[in-house]
Amino acid sequence: MVHLLRSHRPAVSILAVSLALSSLVSAAAISPASASGNTKLIWSKCASTFRCAVLQVPADYSHPTVGKLNLSLIELPAKSASPLGDIVLNPGGPGASGISFLTESASSFPASLRRDFNLVSFDPRGVGASDPVTCTNAAGTRALIALNPAPQTSAQIKTVVAAVKAYVQGCVRQTPSIVLNNVSTLSTVRDLDRIRIALGQSKLNYFGFSYGTYIGQLYAKLFPQNFRTMVLDGVTDPSLSNNVSDQQQAEGFERDLQNFYSWCATNSTCKTELPNGAKTALTGLLSKLKSGGSVQARLASQYGGVVSVNYGVLLTAVAASLYSTQDWPDFAKAIANALHGDGTLIAALAYSYAGLQQDGTYANLLAANTATNCEDNAVPKSISQYQSLAKQIAKVAPIFGAEEAWGTLGCVYWPIKPNGKVGPIVNHSKTPILVIGSTGDPATPYSGAVHVAKELGNAELLTRTGSGHTAYLFSSCIQNWTNQYLTTVVLPPKNTVCKSN
């Protein structure tokens, strides 16, 4: 069962992450309570063209002397000898590595932006190289993905509950309490201002994707005078309850799946691979695996070897494939292969989405995602509530509804109470915020961007037409308007709409 609320997957597969990076940017040990903490960044060369540094921050901002956590940062220095400043990027998640994102996606940012600004990113607290939350190993992650995402019978629910409890117990057992107790988004927002100070910037330039837009909105609320520009791409709406957000995301994935079906009907390769249509093929495959069937995947030994692809793995792969239209050809091929008994590509899509790395280990994406979501969001507290919610959302989203509903079950057993508050955020600063939404975004539906632009007040909505999650890396038009704003603080004209590349 994989549930990535406010999720964002980098445009380049996580399988492409350089193995050398993990040795160049490693998480330092948690500092003792007596540590004063560094306030300036000491950069060193890493990953060829990048620079890396570690910043110490209070583990608990309510009790700043209790202990420190380490944040790992990475920077792509500007080509210009006199850059305009830094742009701090967050790729989303929660749980996505900003270090991986920047190293993988740096070349996707226009040359003009890389010339004029230092591009900076970081692994938020609990993530990757920044004192991570740890819950299980590679085999445990594969087992989590394979859990029934839509349990119905008492036996099925009992099995899922037992597995989820064991997973949470693993998080508590393997993660130092000083980390596990302090990975809320509110703490990450305060870290972001410490990063601004450490960079020597009087005003922050911030660019958040997906869940990163929630970080940005909270930053605007807590530090309204401390940012120069703020771009929010693929927007989450903080005024929505967890249940409503789950339903909207489920509906978003359903709509984008329909778009995939329509694309396949017009693509010659897809029509050849799936002659009876993508919808008929995938519906049959989902039905077979939901009824208890499976297909085998033959992976390299470091990735698990021969594994069984069941309904949970398949549904994870389907969701993973809807983040970018660039993945649709592989998705179609994966369906065709699975219909012929080969689930290898299905497994590869699912495991990559969950953070599979080249050495066969997994990034701690799921662990950090669970920890932060549970500390941010109030969720249903009884099994009967989850059953009712699953039935409710499944009425409007028959494929993804139950998975979304059951996806936060781990938070029922999480040891830390949530501290997030549901409600709109208003931009009280003098600086306007650029809000970007995509009409066919499955993970953060377009309605969220529309609502947040209005809720913020001092903000402008920029729209991309088309499928896929987030907009900036998929539209040169979006890039042009965004770069103009980052450079000059001039917003695009009201109601500007861009096409996808």
GROMACS .gro file of N, CA and C in nm, residues 62 79 99 135 179 355 367 420 492-493:
model
   30
   62SER      N    1   1.062   2.463   1.962
   62SER     CA    2   1.000   2.503   2.089
   62SER      C    3   1.100   2.492   2.205
   79LYS      N    4   2.637   3.057  -1.342
   79LYS     CA    5   2.744   3.078  -1.441
   79LYS      C    6   2.796   3.221  -1.436
   99ILE      N    7   1.825   1.696  -0.294
   99ILE     CA    8   1.958   1.673  -0.350
   99ILE      C    9   1.948   1.590  -0.477
  135CYS      N   10   1.248   0.308   0.853
  135CYS     CA   11   1.140   0.219   0.897
  135CYS      C   12   1.162   0.073   0.862
  179VAL      N   13   1.463   1.265   1.601
  179VAL     CA   14   1.425   1.283   1.461
  179VAL      C   15   1.276   1.257   1.442
  355GLY      N   16   1.114   0.471  -0.461
  355GLY     CA   17   1.248   0.514  -0.422
  355GLY      C   18   1.359   0.415  -0.446
  367ALA      N   19   0.918   0.626   0.416
  367ALA     CA   20   0.930   0.646   0.560
  367ALA      C   21   0.911   0.794   0.596
  420GLY      N   22  -0.067   1.996   1.242
  420GLY     CA   23  -0.111   2.080   1.132
  420GLY      C   24  -0.253   2.130   1.153
  492PRO      N   25   0.304   3.739  -1.473
  492PRO     CA   26   0.242   3.731  -1.606
  492PRO      C   27   0.107   3.800  -1.605
  493PRO      N   28   0.055   3.837  -1.721
  493PRO     CA   29  -0.078   3.899  -1.727
  493PRO      C   30  -0.184   3.807  -1.667
   0.00000   0.00000   0.00000
